[in-house]
CSV table of C-alpha atoms and ligand atoms in Angstrom, one decimal:
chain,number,residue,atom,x,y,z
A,1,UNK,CA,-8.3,-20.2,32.8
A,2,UNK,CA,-5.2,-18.1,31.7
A,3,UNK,CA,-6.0,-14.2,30.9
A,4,UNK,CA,-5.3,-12.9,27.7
A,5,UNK,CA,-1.8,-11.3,29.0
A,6,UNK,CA,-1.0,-14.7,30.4
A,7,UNK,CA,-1.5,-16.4,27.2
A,8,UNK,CA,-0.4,-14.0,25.0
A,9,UNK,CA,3.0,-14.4,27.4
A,10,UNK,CA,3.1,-18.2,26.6
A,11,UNK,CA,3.3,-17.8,23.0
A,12,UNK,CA,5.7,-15.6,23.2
A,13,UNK,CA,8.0,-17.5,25.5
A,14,UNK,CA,7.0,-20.5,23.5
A,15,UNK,CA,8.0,-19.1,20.2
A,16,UNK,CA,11.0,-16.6,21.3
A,17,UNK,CA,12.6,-20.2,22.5
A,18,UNK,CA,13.4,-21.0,18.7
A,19,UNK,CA,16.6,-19.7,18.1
A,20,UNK,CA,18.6,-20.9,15.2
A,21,UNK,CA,19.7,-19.5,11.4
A,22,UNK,CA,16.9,-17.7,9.7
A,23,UNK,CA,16.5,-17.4,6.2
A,24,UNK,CA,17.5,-14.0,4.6
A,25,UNK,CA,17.7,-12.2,1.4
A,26,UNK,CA,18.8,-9.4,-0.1
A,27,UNK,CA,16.0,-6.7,-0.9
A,28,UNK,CA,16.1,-3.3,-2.3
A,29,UNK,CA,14.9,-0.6,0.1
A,30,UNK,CA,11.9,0.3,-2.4
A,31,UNK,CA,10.5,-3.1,-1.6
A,32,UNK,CA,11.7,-3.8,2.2
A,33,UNK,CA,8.9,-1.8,3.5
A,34,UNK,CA,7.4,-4.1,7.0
A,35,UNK,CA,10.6,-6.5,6.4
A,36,UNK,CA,12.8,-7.2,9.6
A,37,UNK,CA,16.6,-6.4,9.2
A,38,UNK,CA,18.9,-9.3,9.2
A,39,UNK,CA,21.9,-6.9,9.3
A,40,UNK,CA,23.6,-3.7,11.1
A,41,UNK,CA,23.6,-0.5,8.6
A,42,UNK,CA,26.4,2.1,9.1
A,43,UNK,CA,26.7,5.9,8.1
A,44,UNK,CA,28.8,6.7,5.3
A,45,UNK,CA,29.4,9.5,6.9
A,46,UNK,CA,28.6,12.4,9.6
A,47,UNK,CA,25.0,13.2,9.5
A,48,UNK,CA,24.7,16.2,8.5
A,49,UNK,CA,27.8,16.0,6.9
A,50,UNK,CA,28.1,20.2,7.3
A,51,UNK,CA,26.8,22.5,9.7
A,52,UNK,CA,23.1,22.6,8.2
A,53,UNK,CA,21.0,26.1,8.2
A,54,UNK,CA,17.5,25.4,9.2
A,55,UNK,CA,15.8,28.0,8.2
A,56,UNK,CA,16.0,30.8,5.0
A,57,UNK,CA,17.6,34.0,6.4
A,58,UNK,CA,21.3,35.3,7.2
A,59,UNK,CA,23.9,33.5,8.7
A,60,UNK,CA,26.4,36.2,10.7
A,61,UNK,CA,28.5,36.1,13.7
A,62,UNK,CA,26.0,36.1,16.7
A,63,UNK,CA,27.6,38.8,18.6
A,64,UNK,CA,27.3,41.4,15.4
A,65,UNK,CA,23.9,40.9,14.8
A,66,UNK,CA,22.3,42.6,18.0
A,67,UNK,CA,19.2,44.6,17.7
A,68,UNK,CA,19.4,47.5,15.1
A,69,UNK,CA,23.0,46.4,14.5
A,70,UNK,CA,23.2,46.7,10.1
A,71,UNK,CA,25.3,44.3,8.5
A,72,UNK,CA,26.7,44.0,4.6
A,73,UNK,CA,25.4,41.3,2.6
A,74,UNK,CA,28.3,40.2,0.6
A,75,UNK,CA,26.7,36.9,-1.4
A,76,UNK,CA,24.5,34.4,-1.0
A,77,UNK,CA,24.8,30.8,-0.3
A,78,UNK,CA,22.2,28.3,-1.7
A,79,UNK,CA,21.4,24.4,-0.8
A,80,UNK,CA,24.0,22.6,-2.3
A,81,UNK,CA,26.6,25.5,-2.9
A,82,UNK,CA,29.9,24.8,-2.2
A,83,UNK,CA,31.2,26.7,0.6
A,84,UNK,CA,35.0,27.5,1.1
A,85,UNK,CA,35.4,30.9,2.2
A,86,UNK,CA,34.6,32.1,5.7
A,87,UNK,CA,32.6,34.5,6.7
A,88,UNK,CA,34.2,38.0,7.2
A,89,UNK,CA,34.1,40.2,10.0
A,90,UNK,CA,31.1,42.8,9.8
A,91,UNK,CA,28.9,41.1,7.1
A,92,UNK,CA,26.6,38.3,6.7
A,93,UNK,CA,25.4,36.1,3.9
A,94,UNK,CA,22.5,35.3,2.9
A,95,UNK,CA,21.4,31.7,3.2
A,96,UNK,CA,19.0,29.5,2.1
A,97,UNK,CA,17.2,26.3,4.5
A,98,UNK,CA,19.3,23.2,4.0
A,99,UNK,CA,22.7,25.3,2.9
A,100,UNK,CA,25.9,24.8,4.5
A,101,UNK,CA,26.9,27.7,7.0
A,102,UNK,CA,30.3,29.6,6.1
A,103,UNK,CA,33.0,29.0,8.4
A,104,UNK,CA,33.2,31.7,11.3
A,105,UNK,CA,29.2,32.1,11.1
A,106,UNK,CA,27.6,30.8,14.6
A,107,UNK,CA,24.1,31.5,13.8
A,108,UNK,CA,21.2,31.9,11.0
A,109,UNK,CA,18.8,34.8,12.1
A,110,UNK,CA,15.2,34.0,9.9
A,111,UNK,CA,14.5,36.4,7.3
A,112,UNK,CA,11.2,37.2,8.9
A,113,UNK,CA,13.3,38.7,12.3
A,114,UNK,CA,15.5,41.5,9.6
A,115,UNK,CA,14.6,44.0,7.0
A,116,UNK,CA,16.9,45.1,4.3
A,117,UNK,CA,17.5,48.1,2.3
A,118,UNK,CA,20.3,47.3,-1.0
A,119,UNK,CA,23.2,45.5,0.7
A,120,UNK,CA,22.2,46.4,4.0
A,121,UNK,CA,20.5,44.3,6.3
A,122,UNK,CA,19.1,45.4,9.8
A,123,UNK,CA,18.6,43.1,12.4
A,124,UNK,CA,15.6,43.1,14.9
A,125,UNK,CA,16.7,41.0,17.9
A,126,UNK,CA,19.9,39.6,19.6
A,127,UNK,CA,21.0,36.7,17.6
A,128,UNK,CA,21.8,33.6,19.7
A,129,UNK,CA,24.8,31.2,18.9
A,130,UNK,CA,24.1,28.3,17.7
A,131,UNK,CA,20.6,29.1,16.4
A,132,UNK,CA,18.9,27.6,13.3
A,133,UNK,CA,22.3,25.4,12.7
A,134,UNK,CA,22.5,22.1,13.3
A,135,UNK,CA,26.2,21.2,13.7
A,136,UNK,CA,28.0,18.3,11.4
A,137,UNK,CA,27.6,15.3,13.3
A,138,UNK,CA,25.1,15.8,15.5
A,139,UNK,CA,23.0,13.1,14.3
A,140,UNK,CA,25.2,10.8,13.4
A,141,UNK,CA,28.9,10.5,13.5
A,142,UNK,CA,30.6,8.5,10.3
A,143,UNK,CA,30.9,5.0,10.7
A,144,UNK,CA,27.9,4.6,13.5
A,145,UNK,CA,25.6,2.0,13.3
A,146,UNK,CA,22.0,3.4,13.0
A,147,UNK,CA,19.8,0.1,12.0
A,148,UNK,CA,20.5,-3.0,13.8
A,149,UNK,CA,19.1,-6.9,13.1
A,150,UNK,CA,16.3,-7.1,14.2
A,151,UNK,CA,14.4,-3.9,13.6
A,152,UNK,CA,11.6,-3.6,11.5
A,153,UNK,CA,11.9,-1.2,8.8
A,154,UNK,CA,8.9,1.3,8.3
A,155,UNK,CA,9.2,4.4,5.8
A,156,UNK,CA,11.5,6.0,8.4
A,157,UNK,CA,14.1,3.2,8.8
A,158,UNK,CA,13.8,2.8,5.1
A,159,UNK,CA,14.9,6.8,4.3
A,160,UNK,CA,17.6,6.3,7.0
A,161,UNK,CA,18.8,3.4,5.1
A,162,UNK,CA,18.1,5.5,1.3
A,163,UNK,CA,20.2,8.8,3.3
A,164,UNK,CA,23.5,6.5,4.1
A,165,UNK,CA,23.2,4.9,0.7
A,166,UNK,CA,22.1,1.2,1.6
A,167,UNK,CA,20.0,0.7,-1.1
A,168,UNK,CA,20.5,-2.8,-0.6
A,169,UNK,CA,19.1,-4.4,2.5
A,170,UNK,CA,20.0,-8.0,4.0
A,171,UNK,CA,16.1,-8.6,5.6
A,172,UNK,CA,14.7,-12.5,7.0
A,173,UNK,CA,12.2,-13.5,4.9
A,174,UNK,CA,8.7,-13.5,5.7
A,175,UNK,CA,7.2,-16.4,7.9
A,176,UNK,CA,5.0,-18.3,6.2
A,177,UNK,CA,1.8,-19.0,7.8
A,178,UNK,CA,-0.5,-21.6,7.0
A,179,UNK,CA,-4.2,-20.9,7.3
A,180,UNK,CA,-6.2,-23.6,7.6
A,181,UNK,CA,-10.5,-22.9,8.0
A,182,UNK,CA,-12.6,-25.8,9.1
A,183,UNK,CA,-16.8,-26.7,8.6
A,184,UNK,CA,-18.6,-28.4,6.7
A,185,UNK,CA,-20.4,-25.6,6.4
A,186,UNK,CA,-17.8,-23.8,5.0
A,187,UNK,CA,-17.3,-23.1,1.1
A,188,UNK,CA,-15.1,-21.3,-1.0
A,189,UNK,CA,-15.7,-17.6,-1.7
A,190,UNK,CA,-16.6,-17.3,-5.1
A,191,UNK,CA,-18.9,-20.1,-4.7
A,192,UNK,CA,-22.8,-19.6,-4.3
A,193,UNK,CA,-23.3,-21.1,-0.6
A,194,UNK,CA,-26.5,-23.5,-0.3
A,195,UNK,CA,-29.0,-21.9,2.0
A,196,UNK,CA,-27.3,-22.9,5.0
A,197,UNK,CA,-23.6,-22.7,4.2
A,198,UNK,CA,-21.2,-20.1,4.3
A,199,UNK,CA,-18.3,-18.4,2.5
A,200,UNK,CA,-15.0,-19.2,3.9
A,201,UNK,CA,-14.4,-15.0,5.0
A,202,UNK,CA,-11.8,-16.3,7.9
A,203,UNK,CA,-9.6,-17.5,5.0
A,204,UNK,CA,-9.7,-13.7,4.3
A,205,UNK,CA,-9.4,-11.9,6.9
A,206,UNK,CA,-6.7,-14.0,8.4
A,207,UNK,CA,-4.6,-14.0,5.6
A,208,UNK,CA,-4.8,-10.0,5.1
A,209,UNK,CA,-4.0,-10.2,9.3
A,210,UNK,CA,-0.7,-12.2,8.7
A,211,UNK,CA,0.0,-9.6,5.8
A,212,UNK,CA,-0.2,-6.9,8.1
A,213,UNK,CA,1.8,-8.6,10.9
A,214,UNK,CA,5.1,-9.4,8.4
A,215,UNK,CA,4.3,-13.0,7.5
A,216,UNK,CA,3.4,-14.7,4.0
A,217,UNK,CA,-0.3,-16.4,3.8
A,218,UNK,CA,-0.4,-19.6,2.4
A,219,UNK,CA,-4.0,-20.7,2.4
A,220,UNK,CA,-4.9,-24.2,2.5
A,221,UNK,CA,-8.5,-24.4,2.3
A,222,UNK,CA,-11.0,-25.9,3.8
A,223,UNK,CA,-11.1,-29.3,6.1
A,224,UNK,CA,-14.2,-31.1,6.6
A,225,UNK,CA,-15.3,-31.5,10.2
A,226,UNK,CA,-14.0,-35.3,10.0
A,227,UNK,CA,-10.6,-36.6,11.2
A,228,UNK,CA,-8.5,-37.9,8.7
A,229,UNK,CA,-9.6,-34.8,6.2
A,230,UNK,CA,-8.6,-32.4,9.4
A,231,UNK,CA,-5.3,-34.9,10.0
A,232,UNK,CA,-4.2,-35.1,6.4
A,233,UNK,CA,-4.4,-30.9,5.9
A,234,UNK,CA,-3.0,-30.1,9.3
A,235,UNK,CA,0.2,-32.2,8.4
A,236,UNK,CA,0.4,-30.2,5.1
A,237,UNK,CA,0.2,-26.9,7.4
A,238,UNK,CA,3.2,-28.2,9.3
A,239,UNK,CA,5.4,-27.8,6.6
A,240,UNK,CA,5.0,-23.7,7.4
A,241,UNK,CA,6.8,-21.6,10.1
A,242,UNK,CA,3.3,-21.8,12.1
A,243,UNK,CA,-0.2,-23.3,11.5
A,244,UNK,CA,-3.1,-20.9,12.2
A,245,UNK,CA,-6.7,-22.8,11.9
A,246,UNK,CA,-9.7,-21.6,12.1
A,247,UNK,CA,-13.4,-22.9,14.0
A,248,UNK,CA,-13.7,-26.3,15.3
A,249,UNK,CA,-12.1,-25.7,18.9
A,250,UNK,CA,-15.0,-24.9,20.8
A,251,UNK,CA,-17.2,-27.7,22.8
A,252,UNK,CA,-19.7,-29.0,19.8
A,253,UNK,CA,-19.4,-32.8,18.8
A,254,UNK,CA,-17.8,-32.1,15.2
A,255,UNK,CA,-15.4,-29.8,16.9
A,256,UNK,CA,-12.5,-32.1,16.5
A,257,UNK,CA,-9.7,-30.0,15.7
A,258,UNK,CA,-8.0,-30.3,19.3
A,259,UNK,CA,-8.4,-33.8,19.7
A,260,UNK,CA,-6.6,-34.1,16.2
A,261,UNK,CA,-3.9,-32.1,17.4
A,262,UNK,CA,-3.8,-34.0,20.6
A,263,UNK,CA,-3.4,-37.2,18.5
A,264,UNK,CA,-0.1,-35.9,16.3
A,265,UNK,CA,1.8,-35.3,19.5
A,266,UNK,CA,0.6,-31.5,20.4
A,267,UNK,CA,1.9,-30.4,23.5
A,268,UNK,CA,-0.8,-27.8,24.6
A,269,UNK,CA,-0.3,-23.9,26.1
A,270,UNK,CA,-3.5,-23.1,26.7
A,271,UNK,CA,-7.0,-24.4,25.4
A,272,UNK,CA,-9.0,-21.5,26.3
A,273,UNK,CA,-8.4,-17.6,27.3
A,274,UNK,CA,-10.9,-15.5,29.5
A,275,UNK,CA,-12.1,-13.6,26.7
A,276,UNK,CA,-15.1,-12.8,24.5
A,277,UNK,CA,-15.4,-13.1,21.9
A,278,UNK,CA,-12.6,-15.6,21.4
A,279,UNK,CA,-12.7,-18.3,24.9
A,280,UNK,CA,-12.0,-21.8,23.2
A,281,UNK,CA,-9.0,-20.3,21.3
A,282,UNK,CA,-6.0,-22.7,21.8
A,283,UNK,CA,-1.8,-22.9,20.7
A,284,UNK,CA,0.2,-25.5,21.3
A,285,UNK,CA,3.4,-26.8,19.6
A,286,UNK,CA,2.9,-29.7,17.3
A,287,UNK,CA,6.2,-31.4,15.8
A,288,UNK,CA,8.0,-28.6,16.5
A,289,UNK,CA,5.7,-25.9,15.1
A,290,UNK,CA,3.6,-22.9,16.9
A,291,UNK,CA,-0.1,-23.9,16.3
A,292,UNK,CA,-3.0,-22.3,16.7
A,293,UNK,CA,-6.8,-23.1,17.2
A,294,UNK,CA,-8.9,-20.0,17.0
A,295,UNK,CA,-12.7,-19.9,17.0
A,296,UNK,CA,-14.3,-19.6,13.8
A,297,UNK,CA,-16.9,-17.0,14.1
A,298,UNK,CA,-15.3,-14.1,12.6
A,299,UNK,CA,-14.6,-11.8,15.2
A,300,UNK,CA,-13.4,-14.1,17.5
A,301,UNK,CA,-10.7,-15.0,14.9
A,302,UNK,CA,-9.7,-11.8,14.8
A,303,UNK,CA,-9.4,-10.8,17.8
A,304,UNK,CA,-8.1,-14.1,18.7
A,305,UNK,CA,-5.2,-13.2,16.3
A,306,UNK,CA,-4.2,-10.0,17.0
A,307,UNK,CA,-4.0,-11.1,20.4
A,308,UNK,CA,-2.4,-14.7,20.0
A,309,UNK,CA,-0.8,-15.0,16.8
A,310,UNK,CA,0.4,-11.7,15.9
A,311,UNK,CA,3.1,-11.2,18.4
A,312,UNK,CA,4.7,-15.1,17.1
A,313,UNK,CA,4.8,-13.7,13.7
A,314,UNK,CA,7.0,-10.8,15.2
A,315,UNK,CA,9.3,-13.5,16.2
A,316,UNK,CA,9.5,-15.4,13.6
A,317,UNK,CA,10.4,-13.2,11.7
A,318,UNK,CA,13.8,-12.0,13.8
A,319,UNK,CA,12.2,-9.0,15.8
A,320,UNK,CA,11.0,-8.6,18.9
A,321,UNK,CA,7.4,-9.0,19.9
A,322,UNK,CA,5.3,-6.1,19.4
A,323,UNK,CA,3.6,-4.7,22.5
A,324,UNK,CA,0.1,-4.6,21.5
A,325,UNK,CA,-1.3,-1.1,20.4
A,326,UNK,CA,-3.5,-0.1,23.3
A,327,UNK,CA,-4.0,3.3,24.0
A,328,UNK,CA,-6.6,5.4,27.0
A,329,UNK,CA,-9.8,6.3,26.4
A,330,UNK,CA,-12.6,8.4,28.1
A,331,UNK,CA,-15.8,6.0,27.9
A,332,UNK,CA,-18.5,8.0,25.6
A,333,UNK,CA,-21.6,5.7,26.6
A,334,UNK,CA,-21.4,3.7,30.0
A,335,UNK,CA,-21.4,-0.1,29.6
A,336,UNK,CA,-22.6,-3.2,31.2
A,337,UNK,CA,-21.1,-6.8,30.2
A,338,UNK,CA,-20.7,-10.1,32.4
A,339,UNK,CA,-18.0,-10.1,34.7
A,340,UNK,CA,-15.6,-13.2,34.7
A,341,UNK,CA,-14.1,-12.9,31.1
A,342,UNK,CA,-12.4,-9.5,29.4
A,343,UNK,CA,-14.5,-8.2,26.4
A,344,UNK,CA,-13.5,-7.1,23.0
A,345,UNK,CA,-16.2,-4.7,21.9
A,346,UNK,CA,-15.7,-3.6,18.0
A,347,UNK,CA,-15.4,0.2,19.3
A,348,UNK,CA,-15.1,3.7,17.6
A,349,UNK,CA,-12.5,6.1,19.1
A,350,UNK,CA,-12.3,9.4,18.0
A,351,UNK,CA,-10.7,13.2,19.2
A,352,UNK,CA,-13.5,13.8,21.9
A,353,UNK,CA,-12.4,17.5,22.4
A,354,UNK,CA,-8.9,16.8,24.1
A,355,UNK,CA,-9.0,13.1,24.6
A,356,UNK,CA,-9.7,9.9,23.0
A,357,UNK,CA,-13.4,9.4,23.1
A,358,UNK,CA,-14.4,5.7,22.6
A,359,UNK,CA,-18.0,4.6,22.3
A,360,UNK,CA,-19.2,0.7,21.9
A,361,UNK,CA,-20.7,-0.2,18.3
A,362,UNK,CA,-24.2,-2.0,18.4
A,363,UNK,CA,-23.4,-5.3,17.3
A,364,UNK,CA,-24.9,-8.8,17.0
A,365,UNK,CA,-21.6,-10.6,18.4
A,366,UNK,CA,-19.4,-12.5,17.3
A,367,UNK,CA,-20.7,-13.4,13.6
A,368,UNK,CA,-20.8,-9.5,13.2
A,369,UNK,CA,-18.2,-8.9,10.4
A,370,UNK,CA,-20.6,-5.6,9.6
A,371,UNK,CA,-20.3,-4.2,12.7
A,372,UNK,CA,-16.5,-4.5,13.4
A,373,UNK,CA,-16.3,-3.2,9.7
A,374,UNK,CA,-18.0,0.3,11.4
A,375,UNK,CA,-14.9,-0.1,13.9
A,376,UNK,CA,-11.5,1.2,14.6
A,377,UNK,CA,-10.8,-0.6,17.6
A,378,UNK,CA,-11.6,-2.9,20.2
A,379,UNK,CA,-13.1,-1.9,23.7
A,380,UNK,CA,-11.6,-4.2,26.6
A,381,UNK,CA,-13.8,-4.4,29.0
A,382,UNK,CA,-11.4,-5.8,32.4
A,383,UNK,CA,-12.8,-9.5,33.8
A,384,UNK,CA,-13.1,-7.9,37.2
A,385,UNK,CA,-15.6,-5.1,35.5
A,386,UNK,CA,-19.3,-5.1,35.1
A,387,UNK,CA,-20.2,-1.8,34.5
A,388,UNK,CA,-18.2,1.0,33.7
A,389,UNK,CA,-20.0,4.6,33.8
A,390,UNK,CA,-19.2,7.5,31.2
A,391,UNK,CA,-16.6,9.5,31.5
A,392,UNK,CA,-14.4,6.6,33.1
A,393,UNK,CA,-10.5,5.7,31.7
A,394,UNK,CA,-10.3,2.5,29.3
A,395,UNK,CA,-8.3,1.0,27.3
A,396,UNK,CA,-8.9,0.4,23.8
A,397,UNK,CA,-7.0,-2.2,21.3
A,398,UNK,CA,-6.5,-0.2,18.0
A,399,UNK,CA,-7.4,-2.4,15.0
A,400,UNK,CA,-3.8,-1.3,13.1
A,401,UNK,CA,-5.3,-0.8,9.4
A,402,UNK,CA,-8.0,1.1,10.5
A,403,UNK,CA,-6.3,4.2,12.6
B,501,AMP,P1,-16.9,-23.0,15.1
B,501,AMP,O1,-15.8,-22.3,15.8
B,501,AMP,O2,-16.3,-24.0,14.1
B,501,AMP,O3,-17.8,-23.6,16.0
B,501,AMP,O4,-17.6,-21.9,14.2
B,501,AMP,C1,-18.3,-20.9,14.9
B,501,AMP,C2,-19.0,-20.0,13.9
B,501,AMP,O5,-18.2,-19.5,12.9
B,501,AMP,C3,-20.1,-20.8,13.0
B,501,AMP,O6,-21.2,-20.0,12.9
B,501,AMP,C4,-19.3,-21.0,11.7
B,501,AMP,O7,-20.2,-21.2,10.7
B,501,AMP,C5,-18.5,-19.7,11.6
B,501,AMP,N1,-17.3,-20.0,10.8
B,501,AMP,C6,-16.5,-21.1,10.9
B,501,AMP,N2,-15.5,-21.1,10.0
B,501,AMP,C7,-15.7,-19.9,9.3
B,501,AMP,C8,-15.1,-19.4,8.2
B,501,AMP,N3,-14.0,-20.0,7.6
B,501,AMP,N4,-15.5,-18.2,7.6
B,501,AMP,C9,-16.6,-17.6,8.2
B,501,AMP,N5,-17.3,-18.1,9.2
B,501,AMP,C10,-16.9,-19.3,9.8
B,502,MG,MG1,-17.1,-25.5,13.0
């Protein structure tokens, strides 16, 4: 059985393999936030386009202002002044955070290191050249490429984008992921359930997942657990970038979802992983599409999709795969689970006084929506492990809208 890094490593072999012209469109930067850029943007021009003060104070040549030295303040130059004239021997201007520096001046000393009495200002300490300025074009030159295709824009690629004045971005459109749930069991959410059905949450959760990953949901409801209502919705969910079902892949006589695949021409990755919650989870590619089979208790789906499905949405969408956000931990409570497959424990990790602190959530398994509500993350627990004392390293998956 493969390990979650080997599987996880098919998919993304499996799905970085499709190459070929993806759709794009043109979207304004207030609404390109998560999007994956489809084109390089260049500077407009050097960045910052004049040396910059950083802080509020006096900009002077460095060598006049030594400690005790006085010096004439002969104006003052605010953010956004014009600046034309240089600075002239024995004075200093004063100058305001974000203001360009008069020519000649090599260095802003902060107010809080002067005092002044009328035009005179006294300096406390030897100023340094270069300090508080940051020179024009030292971020950027003009003309340089600063966003390339391929990255994902988050607020600060966005403001990079707004600063050069590409208000207009070229971005590949969202995959769009099918999500199919199946049971009989299973009914719609703003039905009443009969005493032993259930509301279709995976439909849910899975579509605020792909959300969060960069794709588009499109839910397709429910399929009973019978063949030709499983074959006949799984060929609509073909017509999507990728096909993510839900329950029906584990070992139980209605779980017919893999042999349904099997019979529309699947070629299989992997038909279980060495985890739990989440061991009957399988992908495969069906008529050219990534599919995937997850379990259907609820936390098994999700885990199974962060894990599985999240990294193919990176790639179909143009950008690479995200590594997955796993971080160190010092163990808060030691822990005893069944070696052979790696755990996902819905977890808490918080600032233990230094370090990460992560404790293990009582929890009912897999069903337990409540408890991995009451979590921020996942505890892995490694295959080879079957206890773990406190105080020991481990690593912990964040859960991405919850840290
Ligand atoms: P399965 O993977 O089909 O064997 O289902 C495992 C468990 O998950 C069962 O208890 C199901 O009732 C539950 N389950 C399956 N599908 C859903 C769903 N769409 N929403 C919530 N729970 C589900
Ligand atoms: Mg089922």
């Amino acid at each position: 059985m493969l390990s979650y890094e080997q599987a996880r490593n098919k998919v993304v072999e499996q799905v970085g393999r499709r190459k070929g012209p993806r759709a794009t469109a043109v979207v304004s930067v207030w609404d390109a936030l998560g999007l994956v850029l489809a084109q390089e943007v260049q500077t407009d021009r050097e960045y910052p386009p004049f040396d910059r003060s950083t802080r509020d104070g006096y900009a002077v040549h460095s060598k006049e202002a030594a400690p005790a030295a006085q010096l004439k303040c002969v104006g003052e130059i605010k953010a956004g002044d014009t600046v034309r004239e240089a600075l002239a021997a024995g004075t200093c201007l004063q100058i305001m955070t974000g203001a360009a520096v008069a020519a000649g001046a090599d260095a802003v000393v902060m107010i809080e290191h002067t005092s002044r009495e009328g035009d005179l200002v006294r300096f406390e300490r030897a100023a340094q050249p270069g300090q508080n300025i940051v020179p024009r074009g030292s971020e950027a030159l003009a003309a340089q490429t600063i966003l390339t295709p391929g990255m994902r824009l988050g607020y600060a690629e966005l403001a990079l984008a707004a600063q050069v004045g590409a208000v207009h971005l070229q971005c590949a459109q969202r995959p769009r992921v099918g999500i199919l749930s199946t049971g009989d069991e299973v009914v719609l959410i703003d039905e009443t359930p009969g005493e032993f059905q259930i509301r279709n949450s995976n439909s849910v959760s899975l579509a605020a997942q792909v959300r969060i990953a960069g794709g588009e949901p499109v839910v397709l409801g429910n399929a009973a657990d019978r063949i030709e209502d499983l074959g006949e919705k799984i060929k609509r969910g073909l017509k999507e970038d990728t096909l993510v079902l839900s329950g029906g892949v584990s070992m139980g006589k209605y779980d017919l979802v893999e042999s349904v695949l099997k019979a529309m021409g699947t070629e299989f990755l992997f038909d279980a992983v060495a985890i739990r919650p989440g061991k009957p989870a399988v992908f495969g590619m069906c008529q050219g599409k990534p599919v995937f089979g997850l379990p259907g208790n609820p936390v098994s789906t999700m885990v199974t999709f962060e894990l599985f499905v999240a990294p193919a949405i990176d790639l179909l969408s143009g950008a690479q795969a995200r590594a997955l956000p796993l971080v160190e931990a010092r163990l808060a409570e030691a822990l005893k689970e069944k070696p052979g497959l790696a755990h996902f424990l819905p977890a808490h990790v918080g600032w233990g006084g230094g370090v990460p602190e992560v404790k293990a959530l009582r929890w009912q398994g897999s069903g337990d929506i409540a408890a991995l509500s009451r979590a921020n993350c996942f505890l892995v627990v490694p295959a080879d492990r079957e206890k773990i004392e406190i105080g020991e390293s481990v690593s912990v998956l964040l859960r991405k809208d919850a840290v």
